[in-house]
């Protein structure tokens, strides 16, 4: 058994995301820092033109992941996507959006059949993807569908700065959040997060802190009823299922260091309630982990940053943290199986 | 002129807030730490019973603020409110709620006529105040009314952890926030905050960062229209008036250290958008400053904390920070006048 546990993980698949964004340079930089950052072998998926545009030449084209681990010491293995046009950093185009989706699709497939140890995805632009007819709100929903998991049963878990936080509703206009919030959705996300805490993070008895929707968690109904009518029943039902969940808790006092020591993940009701504390605490190294999937999928918690793309200004910290966390989670799953 | 500038500030009025909360002990503790914390002379307003309940005896009853400065070195001057019943820390009652309002009313009056240099208010319970028929959402709105300033023209400015943030809507159910948000209200709050940055903080050319309402500031309308239709026009109009305002900016990337260095205050659209980052960064020393008033009013940015009241567990850091900040703002106003 110990021989199996010590076997190396299959190399990780890392997509470049939008080739005109900062994905390619953060992946190249993560590879350059592989020794000092202690990163496991990974290979990139994207167009050669994306690396050429930033002057990165130390990649080695591969046809499938098999030779990646051996190549990794001296070059970044790259599964190439065809690109007819050169890439212009900071200037996205439809061809780049298509490459991003193709890389994502290939990466999911390789992770699902186990030849990639986990999937790490580079940043894309939702506007660019929508412009070419991509039918999903983002990469997360696409990955969930390709894995055959309903969107409600996966969760976005942000990890950084000593905090894990998961938004129950995600890319919704704020005005639609109260209507989208149901006890069932809160429970589904809560289950996915609790399971990930034990399966992916190795926490034996995970504790969830559930944020209220309204200021001061509604102050007993004076500032809104959702905390009493929707969130509290979901917490009670989760507890009845054996999930250790507490709340609803006032969101503003939930994220300082002392509060964070009392739980393993915060379940938040909407995007900014989860993302504000994570990015305030860990802007350059926040990781977005999709939990509830049969594969491990992580992403740096930042966007394409077109404004600085190609100028060697992008911080690779979040990409490095995503690769490292994906490998840790994948190892835990493998060792437990 | 320099003689005037160096004249001591009139002593600050500090209300105890709800006598059953942690207000009395944080005020007593701030006084005990007056030398090492470099606090200016202040006097308390509240019931003697609130201090007796926590075993604090080093107070000196006064009838008006005149003798406070001279007494301050050896005792905490106290303007006493009558209390028929003893106070039980952690067990609020209607008599305590009445004392909190009476202290507030007296404190506003003393600050308005200049015999108090500024007003610092201890924490109250909104539920307790509403139970006795208090007709304002909180102390802030009461103070604004007593100062004859419309509620829209004052703003709550949270200060702590290197961040100043002000919520445009405050104690509203989240579902009502989009409807309450108007360009006029954003402008009124923005003006009040910008003026406070120069008048109270001495910033010659204050810069406001305005947060979007929706995730990613609405992503060009894909995630909600308010950022385009309500917030952007308010920012343009503020700029046209000479207020340096930028945005709407994605709220999740607005509060990390690098982002904070680009502005002097963040104008946020709702309670938790402003309070989460401030309390994440500065839980024990956050100050709530009411700007736009003819008086300086500050408060520690925490509640009554009944659960720990009277047990010598309450951190006085926020009360100390509130007293210090109120004095700094009051000195700047005086020196400029």
XYZ file of C-alpha atoms in Angstrom:
674
model
C 0.000 0.000 0.000
C 2.732 2.459 0.862
C 4.289 1.854 -2.552
C 1.042 2.904 -4.201
C 0.724 5.988 -2.020
C 4.215 7.084 -2.970
C 3.708 6.578 -6.691
C 3.897 9.885 -8.512
C 0.655 11.601 -9.445
C -0.173 11.662 -13.146
C 0.954 15.039 -14.543
C -1.586 17.838 -14.143
C -3.310 19.406 -17.159
C -3.063 23.210 -17.158
C -5.028 25.134 -19.783
C -3.743 28.521 -20.898
C -7.240 30.061 -20.889
C -7.670 33.040 -23.170
C -4.351 33.262 -25.085
C -4.560 37.088 -25.054
C -4.857 37.183 -21.259
C -2.270 36.573 -18.567
C -2.857 32.804 -18.551
C 0.083 31.870 -20.825
C 2.638 33.966 -18.945
C 1.505 32.800 -15.497
C 1.726 29.152 -16.639
C 5.178 29.750 -18.162
C 6.289 31.494 -14.984
C 4.937 28.722 -12.771
C 6.990 26.244 -14.811
C 10.091 28.448 -14.488
C 9.600 28.458 -10.699
C 8.807 24.705 -10.516
C 11.839 23.792 -8.401
C 11.733 26.594 -5.846
C 7.937 26.289 -5.588
C 8.069 22.503 -5.378
C 5.497 22.016 -8.133
C 4.591 18.546 -9.418
C 4.908 17.777 -13.150
C 2.247 19.420 -15.302
C 1.665 20.036 -18.967
C 0.008 22.961 -20.715
C -2.839 22.844 -23.219
C -3.075 25.742 -25.672
C -1.721 27.280 -28.841
C 2.020 27.548 -29.430
C 1.293 31.075 -30.640
C 0.295 32.073 -27.097
C 3.802 31.264 -25.839
C 5.477 32.759 -28.920
C 3.643 36.039 -28.326
C 5.297 36.399 -24.922
C 8.711 35.156 -26.036
C 8.541 31.908 -24.080
C 10.385 29.169 -25.932
C 11.094 26.484 -23.359
C 8.110 24.332 -24.198
C 8.131 20.817 -25.677
C 5.211 19.786 -27.886
C 3.635 16.481 -26.888
C 0.771 14.514 -28.405
C -0.563 13.088 -25.157
C 0.345 13.374 -21.442
C 2.488 10.199 -21.310
C 5.928 11.847 -21.838
C 5.083 14.955 -19.776
C 6.533 13.825 -16.455
C 9.893 12.962 -17.970
C 10.111 16.152 -20.052
C 9.005 18.455 -17.225
C 12.478 19.036 -15.753
C 13.854 20.639 -18.920
C 10.811 22.019 -20.774
C 7.141 22.766 -20.275
C 5.259 19.998 -22.077
C 2.564 21.447 -24.344
C -0.377 19.754 -25.998
C -0.773 22.085 -28.930
C -4.026 23.460 -30.236
C -3.974 24.671 -33.848
C -3.870 28.465 -34.196
C -3.961 30.028 -37.645
C -3.334 33.565 -36.397
C -0.657 34.993 -34.122
C -1.788 35.953 -30.608
C -1.700 39.605 -29.545
C -1.521 39.867 -25.730
C -4.193 42.211 -24.420
C -6.206 42.020 -27.632
C -8.656 39.125 -27.384
C -10.311 37.721 -30.492
C -12.833 34.970 -31.299
C -10.074 32.531 -32.295
C -8.615 32.827 -28.809
C -12.002 32.218 -27.197
C -12.352 29.049 -29.268
C -8.878 27.910 -28.171
C -9.821 28.469 -24.539
C -12.885 26.248 -24.852
C -11.035 23.583 -26.846
C -8.293 23.461 -24.212
C -10.885 23.216 -21.443
C -12.716 20.390 -23.181
C -9.513 18.445 -23.747
C -8.330 19.052 -20.198
C -11.596 17.761 -18.710
C -11.364 14.641 -20.854
C -7.769 13.913 -19.851
C -8.543 14.431 -16.174
C -11.668 12.283 -16.363
C -9.854 9.313 -17.873
C -7.024 9.693 -15.371
C -4.087 10.441 -17.692
C -4.044 13.911 -16.150
C -3.873 13.943 -12.342
C -6.041 17.063 -12.053
C -7.216 20.016 -14.125
C -6.044 23.601 -13.631
C -7.641 26.197 -15.887
C -6.259 29.544 -17.026
C -8.475 32.629 -16.965
C -11.035 33.305 -19.690
C -13.262 36.259 -20.478
C -16.942 35.487 -20.073
C -17.787 38.259 -22.539
C -15.454 36.747 -25.162
C -16.918 33.288 -24.617
C -20.477 34.551 -24.864
C -19.610 36.387 -28.076
C -18.776 33.080 -29.774
C -21.908 31.372 -28.465
C -20.512 29.507 -25.447
C -23.666 28.384 -23.679
C -22.433 28.247 -20.074
C -22.040 31.061 -17.521
C -18.389 30.106 -17.052
C -15.802 27.344 -17.124
C -17.101 25.846 -13.862
C -20.545 25.082 -15.261
C -19.025 23.643 -18.442
C -16.771 21.323 -16.450
C -19.707 20.221 -14.265
C -21.779 19.367 -17.330
C -18.946 17.443 -18.975
C -18.532 15.508 -15.736
C -22.252 14.724 -15.644
C -22.838 16.533 -12.341
C -25.771 18.897 -11.913
C -24.724 22.479 -11.384
C -26.401 22.627 -7.946
C -24.268 19.756 -6.688
C -20.938 21.391 -7.392
C -19.659 24.413 -5.512
C -17.060 27.080 -6.073
C -14.683 27.026 -3.115
C -12.328 29.997 -2.857
C -9.163 29.249 -0.937
C -6.612 31.802 0.227
C -5.326 33.818 3.164
C -6.332 31.163 5.683
C -9.941 31.257 4.487
C -12.114 28.855 2.502
C -15.365 30.419 1.300
C -18.036 29.187 -1.078
C -20.794 31.302 -2.659
C -24.210 29.577 -2.893
C -25.320 31.844 -5.738
C -22.533 32.856 -8.067
C -22.796 34.938 -11.218
C -26.203 36.486 -10.565
C -27.235 40.119 -10.548
C -27.526 41.098 -6.876
C -31.238 41.845 -7.322
C -31.855 38.218 -8.272
C -29.956 36.680 -5.379
C -32.826 36.598 -2.834
C -35.133 34.828 -5.312
C -32.464 32.299 -6.333
C -31.692 31.380 -2.759
C -33.547 28.234 -1.714
C -33.019 25.917 1.222
C -32.399 23.100 -1.282
C -29.612 25.005 -3.058
C -27.949 25.963 0.229
C -28.076 22.322 1.311
C -26.677 21.035 -1.990
C -23.750 23.457 -1.856
C -23.218 22.759 1.834
C -23.016 19.013 1.217
C -20.552 19.499 -1.659
C -18.334 21.752 0.446
C -18.440 19.512 3.528
C -17.560 16.466 1.420
C -14.667 18.346 -0.226
C -13.308 19.400 3.149
C -12.964 15.776 4.156
C -12.133 14.227 0.760
C -9.883 16.926 -0.714
C -8.528 18.632 2.418
C -8.367 15.659 4.763
C -10.443 17.294 7.507
C -12.052 14.505 9.510
C -14.936 16.496 11.021
C -15.422 19.591 8.873
C -17.233 22.624 10.308
C -19.254 24.951 8.065
C -20.070 28.529 9.039
C -23.116 29.744 7.115
C -23.373 33.485 6.469
C -26.653 35.340 6.658
C -27.976 37.133 3.588
C -29.019 40.387 5.236
C -27.082 42.870 7.392
C -26.503 41.325 10.849
C -28.089 38.113 9.491
C -31.427 39.927 9.404
C -31.542 40.887 13.110
C -34.296 38.430 13.882
C -36.339 39.420 10.832
C -36.136 43.204 11.256
C -33.732 43.465 8.284
C -35.193 40.763 6.019
C -36.787 37.347 6.450
C -34.524 35.108 4.315
C -32.165 34.346 7.164
C -35.048 32.952 9.224
C -37.154 31.445 6.457
C -34.608 29.999 4.017
C -31.134 29.815 5.546
C -31.928 28.654 9.090
C -34.055 25.684 7.900
C -31.284 24.667 5.481
C -28.772 24.693 8.335
C -31.077 22.616 10.522
C -31.566 20.097 7.714
C -27.823 19.901 7.032
C -27.192 19.236 10.716
C -29.871 16.525 10.678
C -27.923 14.886 7.839
C -24.765 14.978 9.918
C -23.147 18.049 8.348
C -21.718 20.286 11.093
C -23.138 23.646 10.008
C -23.699 26.729 12.164
C -25.489 29.989 11.452
C -26.869 32.054 9.905
C -24.048 34.295 11.095
C -23.582 38.014 10.561
C -21.365 38.125 7.459
C -19.403 41.198 8.495
C -17.934 39.550 11.591
C -17.264 36.178 9.963
C -13.888 36.660 8.318
C -11.371 38.094 10.765
C -8.651 35.787 12.039
C -10.317 34.828 15.302
C -13.627 34.060 13.609
C -11.895 31.999 10.894
C -10.347 29.743 13.499
C -13.843 28.509 14.412
C -14.720 26.856 11.087
C -13.197 25.105 8.082
C -15.234 26.809 5.353
C -17.728 29.656 5.156
C -20.835 29.103 3.066
C -21.773 32.491 1.640
C -25.011 33.537 -0.007
C -23.672 35.493 -3.002
C -20.581 36.194 -5.061
C -19.107 39.241 -3.354
C -19.889 37.979 0.152
C -17.414 35.148 -0.481
C -15.029 36.852 -2.891
C -14.491 40.105 -0.989
C -12.929 38.500 2.097
C -10.854 35.988 0.111
C -9.437 38.614 -2.249
C -8.953 41.140 0.557
C -6.843 38.598 2.427
C -5.113 36.849 -0.499
C -5.281 38.834 -3.692
C -2.239 37.338 -5.369
C -2.710 33.732 -4.348
C -6.430 33.011 -4.232
C -7.494 29.691 -5.724
C -10.909 28.770 -7.072
C -11.544 25.075 -6.513
C -14.601 23.417 -8.060
C -15.813 20.853 -5.552
C -18.335 18.070 -6.043
C -16.769 16.784 -9.274
C -15.288 13.361 -10.010
C -12.086 15.232 -11.007
C -10.045 17.835 -9.150
C -10.341 21.215 -10.861
C -8.651 24.383 -9.654
C -8.067 27.818 -11.152
C -6.268 30.990 -10.160
C -8.839 33.354 -8.706
C -8.259 36.218 -11.121
C -9.345 37.211 -14.597
C -7.596 37.630 -17.937
C -6.141 41.018 -16.917
C -5.854 42.055 -20.580
C -4.582 45.471 -19.498
C -1.270 44.021 -18.306
C -1.052 40.906 -20.506
C 2.249 40.308 -22.276
C 4.166 42.862 -20.221
C 5.743 40.475 -17.707
C 3.789 42.238 -14.955
C 1.380 39.448 -14.052
C 1.842 37.803 -10.658
C 2.045 34.008 -11.048
C 1.248 33.397 -7.364
C -2.366 32.370 -7.861
C -1.505 30.017 -10.752
C 1.222 28.443 -8.635
C -1.151 28.131 -5.679
C -3.808 26.560 -7.944
C -1.359 23.957 -9.299
C -0.108 23.151 -5.815
C -3.586 22.887 -4.280
C -4.876 20.758 -7.189
C -1.984 18.345 -6.693
C -2.585 18.165 -2.925
C -6.273 17.422 -3.386
C -5.587 14.852 -6.118
C -3.033 13.084 -3.918
C -5.476 12.921 -1.016
C -8.147 11.385 -3.227
C -5.732 8.856 -4.655
C -4.291 7.886 -1.281
C -7.795 7.402 0.154
C -8.964 5.221 -2.710
C -3.146 81.941 15.606
C -0.705 79.304 16.770
C -1.823 79.889 20.355
C -5.375 79.086 19.339
C -4.279 75.984 17.438
C -2.448 74.669 20.461
C -5.290 75.273 22.876
C -6.616 71.976 24.236
C -9.707 70.528 22.662
C -12.848 70.610 24.788
C -13.232 67.199 26.500
C -14.993 64.573 24.410
C -18.411 63.231 25.386
C -18.500 59.426 25.473
C -21.849 57.711 25.990
C -21.926 54.283 27.610
C -24.544 52.972 25.170
C -26.662 50.109 26.466
C -25.572 49.733 30.110
C -25.964 45.928 29.879
C -23.596 45.722 26.899
C -19.834 46.072 26.730
C -19.966 49.874 26.390
C -19.344 50.692 30.096
C -16.337 48.358 30.434
C -14.729 49.492 27.161
C -15.079 53.153 28.234
C -13.665 52.395 31.691
C -10.817 50.452 30.107
C -10.078 53.248 27.621
C -9.822 55.647 30.552
C -7.495 53.235 32.413
C -5.260 53.129 29.319
C -5.444 56.911 28.723
C -1.736 57.553 29.264
C -0.246 54.692 27.275
C -2.817 55.233 24.513
C -2.305 59.003 24.517
C -6.023 59.737 24.781
C -7.314 63.301 25.180
C -9.583 64.167 28.131
C -13.100 62.776 27.828
C -16.084 62.298 30.089
C -18.697 59.561 30.168
C -22.469 59.947 30.053
C -24.524 57.183 31.599
C -25.815 55.640 34.804
C -23.512 55.151 37.781
C -25.123 51.704 38.086
C -23.486 50.673 34.792
C -20.036 51.206 36.303
C -21.018 49.709 39.658
C -22.169 46.549 37.898
C -18.671 45.951 36.538
C -16.876 47.001 39.718
C -15.434 50.202 38.246
C -15.162 52.867 40.942
C -12.704 55.422 39.613
C -15.304 57.784 38.215
C -16.047 61.338 39.370
C -19.602 62.627 39.018
C -19.842 66.006 37.286
C -22.812 68.197 36.474
C -21.449 69.616 33.237
C -18.268 69.155 31.162
C -16.407 72.153 32.595
C -14.381 70.309 35.286
C -13.805 67.187 33.123
C -10.384 68.121 31.727
C -8.929 68.804 35.158
C -10.416 65.678 36.756
C -9.437 63.368 33.894
C -5.976 62.505 35.181
C -7.245 60.927 38.388
C -10.817 59.817 37.622
C -13.194 59.279 34.726
C -15.601 62.224 34.822
C -19.217 61.021 34.601
C -22.362 62.953 33.823
C -24.823 60.759 35.622
C -28.173 59.646 34.338
C -30.680 58.543 36.966
C -31.135 54.762 37.204
C -33.650 53.314 39.616
C -32.593 49.708 39.043
C -29.205 48.054 39.179
C -27.676 47.054 35.835
C -27.130 43.357 35.031
C -24.410 42.979 32.367
C -25.612 40.776 29.539
C -29.263 41.208 30.511
C -30.673 44.248 28.720
C -33.898 45.846 29.866
C -36.093 48.783 28.798
C -34.597 51.066 31.464
C -31.168 50.574 29.904
C -32.483 51.341 26.442
C -33.944 54.602 27.779
C -30.593 55.470 29.389
C -28.810 54.842 26.081
C -31.104 57.284 24.266
C -30.946 59.875 27.043
C -27.149 59.739 27.012
C -27.114 60.073 23.240
C -29.419 63.068 23.312
C -27.367 64.815 25.963
C -24.108 64.009 24.152
C -25.372 65.466 20.871
C -26.461 68.622 22.658
C -23.112 69.082 24.420
C -21.184 68.501 21.197
C -23.435 70.863 19.255
C -22.943 73.744 21.658
C -19.207 73.111 21.770
C -18.712 72.233 25.440
C -17.872 68.719 24.269
C -15.151 68.544 21.619
C -16.742 65.587 19.856
C -19.215 62.777 20.504
C -18.282 59.112 20.861
C -21.149 56.695 21.352
C -21.160 53.307 23.017
C -22.965 50.372 21.402
C -26.729 49.950 21.622
C -29.094 47.188 20.612
C -31.432 48.174 17.802
C -33.922 45.547 18.954
C -33.917 46.998 22.499
C -34.370 50.524 21.171
C -37.211 49.514 18.886
C -38.888 47.718 21.778
C -39.219 51.019 23.656
C -40.480 52.877 20.588
C -37.283 54.562 19.395
C -38.285 55.827 15.977
C -34.902 55.770 14.196
C -33.071 52.861 12.558
C -30.026 53.542 14.720
C -28.022 56.132 16.628
C -26.625 57.612 13.399
C -30.022 58.645 12.067
C -30.999 60.079 15.455
C -27.849 62.189 15.620
C -28.402 63.407 12.040
C -31.944 64.497 12.871
C -30.879 66.263 16.062
C -28.219 68.082 14.023
C -30.808 69.098 11.419
C -29.087 67.231 8.581
C -31.093 65.067 6.221
C -30.224 61.395 6.480
C -29.098 61.258 2.829
C -26.492 63.945 3.438
C -24.672 62.114 6.177
C -22.658 58.967 5.606
C -21.353 56.137 7.747
C -17.602 55.945 7.211
C -15.929 52.816 8.556
C -12.258 53.275 9.359
C -9.793 50.530 10.183
C -6.996 48.348 8.885
C -5.818 50.972 6.428
C -9.255 51.168 4.814
C -12.014 53.760 4.836
C -15.312 52.474 3.439
C -18.790 53.955 3.378
C -22.038 52.084 2.601
C -24.555 54.042 0.472
C -27.464 51.949 1.735
C -27.108 50.811 5.304
C -29.597 48.843 7.370
C -31.739 47.507 4.517
C -32.731 43.951 3.698
C -30.498 42.897 0.809
C -33.539 42.411 -1.432
C -34.393 46.107 -1.070
C -30.921 47.424 -1.838
C -31.261 47.636 -5.654
C -34.502 49.629 -5.381
C -33.081 51.985 -2.730
C -30.022 52.753 -4.786
C -30.431 55.991 -6.729
C -27.883 58.184 -8.455
C -28.925 61.017 -6.134
C -28.267 58.984 -2.991
C -24.882 57.821 -4.270
C -23.977 61.430 -5.044
C -25.125 62.700 -1.659
C -23.076 60.082 0.176
C -20.118 60.644 -2.130
C -20.131 64.368 -1.445
C -20.336 63.815 2.313
C -17.442 61.349 2.246
C -15.256 63.496 -0.010
C -15.831 66.520 2.192
C -15.002 64.525 5.315
C -11.775 63.268 3.771
C -10.589 66.818 3.354
C -12.192 68.423 6.433
C -11.752 65.627 8.967
C -8.752 63.734 7.593
C -6.801 66.620 6.058
C -6.560 65.043 2.599
C -6.167 67.863 0.105
C -7.358 66.036 -3.013
C -9.411 63.046 -1.856
C -9.967 60.120 -4.211
C -13.117 57.987 -4.009
C -13.303 54.451 -5.372
C -16.917 53.513 -6.079
C -17.816 49.820 -5.886
C -20.204 48.198 -8.321
C -23.386 46.587 -7.026
C -23.246 43.365 -9.026
C -20.537 40.703 -9.352
C -17.643 42.108 -11.423
C -19.493 45.463 -11.442
C -22.095 43.876 -13.707
C -19.703 42.836 -16.516
C -21.030 45.447 -18.908
C -24.659 44.679 -18.099
C -24.488 40.888 -18.362
C -24.791 40.546 -14.572
C -27.214 43.396 -13.848
C -27.868 46.905 -15.140
C -27.507 49.034 -11.974
C -23.774 49.556 -12.427
C -24.377 51.076 -15.860
C -27.688 52.807 -15.252
C -27.408 54.144 -11.691
C -23.837 54.039 -10.411
C -21.892 55.151 -13.513
C -24.038 58.297 -14.029
C -23.618 59.190 -10.345
C -19.847 58.902 -10.693
C -19.862 61.077 -13.827
C -21.967 63.703 -12.053
C -19.712 63.661 -8.985
C -16.678 64.166 -11.214
C -18.441 67.044 -12.952
C -18.851 68.643 -9.504
C -15.143 68.264 -8.861
C -15.259 65.130 -6.694
C -12.506 62.723 -7.791
C -14.533 59.508 -8.051
C -13.676 56.409 -10.082
C -15.685 53.306 -10.881
C -17.903 51.383 -10.753
C -15.189 48.933 -9.745
C -15.485 45.209 -9.129
C -15.996 45.026 -5.360
C -14.085 41.804 -4.856
C -10.789 43.251 -6.063
C -11.172 46.601 -4.317
C -9.881 45.939 -0.827
C -6.478 44.270 -0.927
C -3.479 46.333 0.088
C -2.372 47.332 -3.423
C -5.891 48.375 -4.432
C -6.343 50.374 -1.213
C -3.280 52.447 -1.997
C -5.112 53.887 -5.013
C -7.896 55.689 -3.156
C -8.732 57.417 0.112
C -12.184 55.938 0.667
C -14.343 53.282 -0.960
C -17.995 54.109 -1.549
C -19.890 50.828 -1.250
C -23.433 50.060 -2.275
C -24.656 48.111 0.750
C -23.866 47.252 4.364
C -21.843 44.063 4.039
C -19.920 45.281 0.984
C -18.357 47.953 3.219
C -18.392 46.160 6.556
C -16.934 42.815 5.459
C -13.579 44.230 4.317
C -13.250 46.646 7.248
C -14.018 43.998 9.878
C -11.932 41.361 8.081
C -8.943 43.708 8.234
C -9.562 45.408 11.586
C -11.987 43.521 13.751
C -10.842 44.870 17.092
C -10.227 48.461 16.136
C -12.783 49.451 13.514
C -14.347 52.882 13.966
C -17.690 54.057 12.629
C -17.515 57.775 11.875
C -20.662 59.689 10.954
C -19.652 62.263 8.346
C -21.621 65.211 7.034
C -22.597 66.501 10.493
C -21.787 69.822 12.130
C -20.278 67.772 14.987
C -17.716 64.983 14.984
C -19.339 61.677 15.950
C -17.510 58.375 16.146
C -18.343 54.966 17.555
C -16.582 51.648 18.009
C -17.626 49.414 15.131
C -19.062 46.588 17.223
C -22.288 45.776 18.983
C -23.342 45.358 22.598
C -21.833 41.830 22.778
C -24.190 40.913 25.633
C -22.771 37.380 25.626
C -19.453 38.564 27.050
C -20.582 41.731 28.866
C -19.343 42.176 32.423
C -16.734 39.427 32.210
C -13.704 41.613 31.506
C -13.348 39.913 28.131
C -14.301 42.828 25.877
C -11.514 44.320 23.754
C -11.362 48.109 24.274
C -9.384 48.655 21.047
C -12.278 49.925 18.962
C -13.462 52.310 21.705
C -9.924 53.638 22.083
C -9.603 54.020 18.309
C -12.965 55.822 18.168
C -11.944 58.302 20.901
C -8.586 58.916 19.236
C -10.053 59.366 15.752
C -12.823 61.660 17.018
C -10.212 63.857 18.697
C -8.052 63.969 15.555
C -11.002 64.973 13.379
C -12.184 67.576 15.881
C -8.686 69.098 16.075
C -8.475 69.333 12.280
C -11.817 71.095 12.105
C -10.854 73.500 14.864
C -7.435 74.271 13.403
C -8.972 74.947 9.981
C -11.639 77.290 11.323
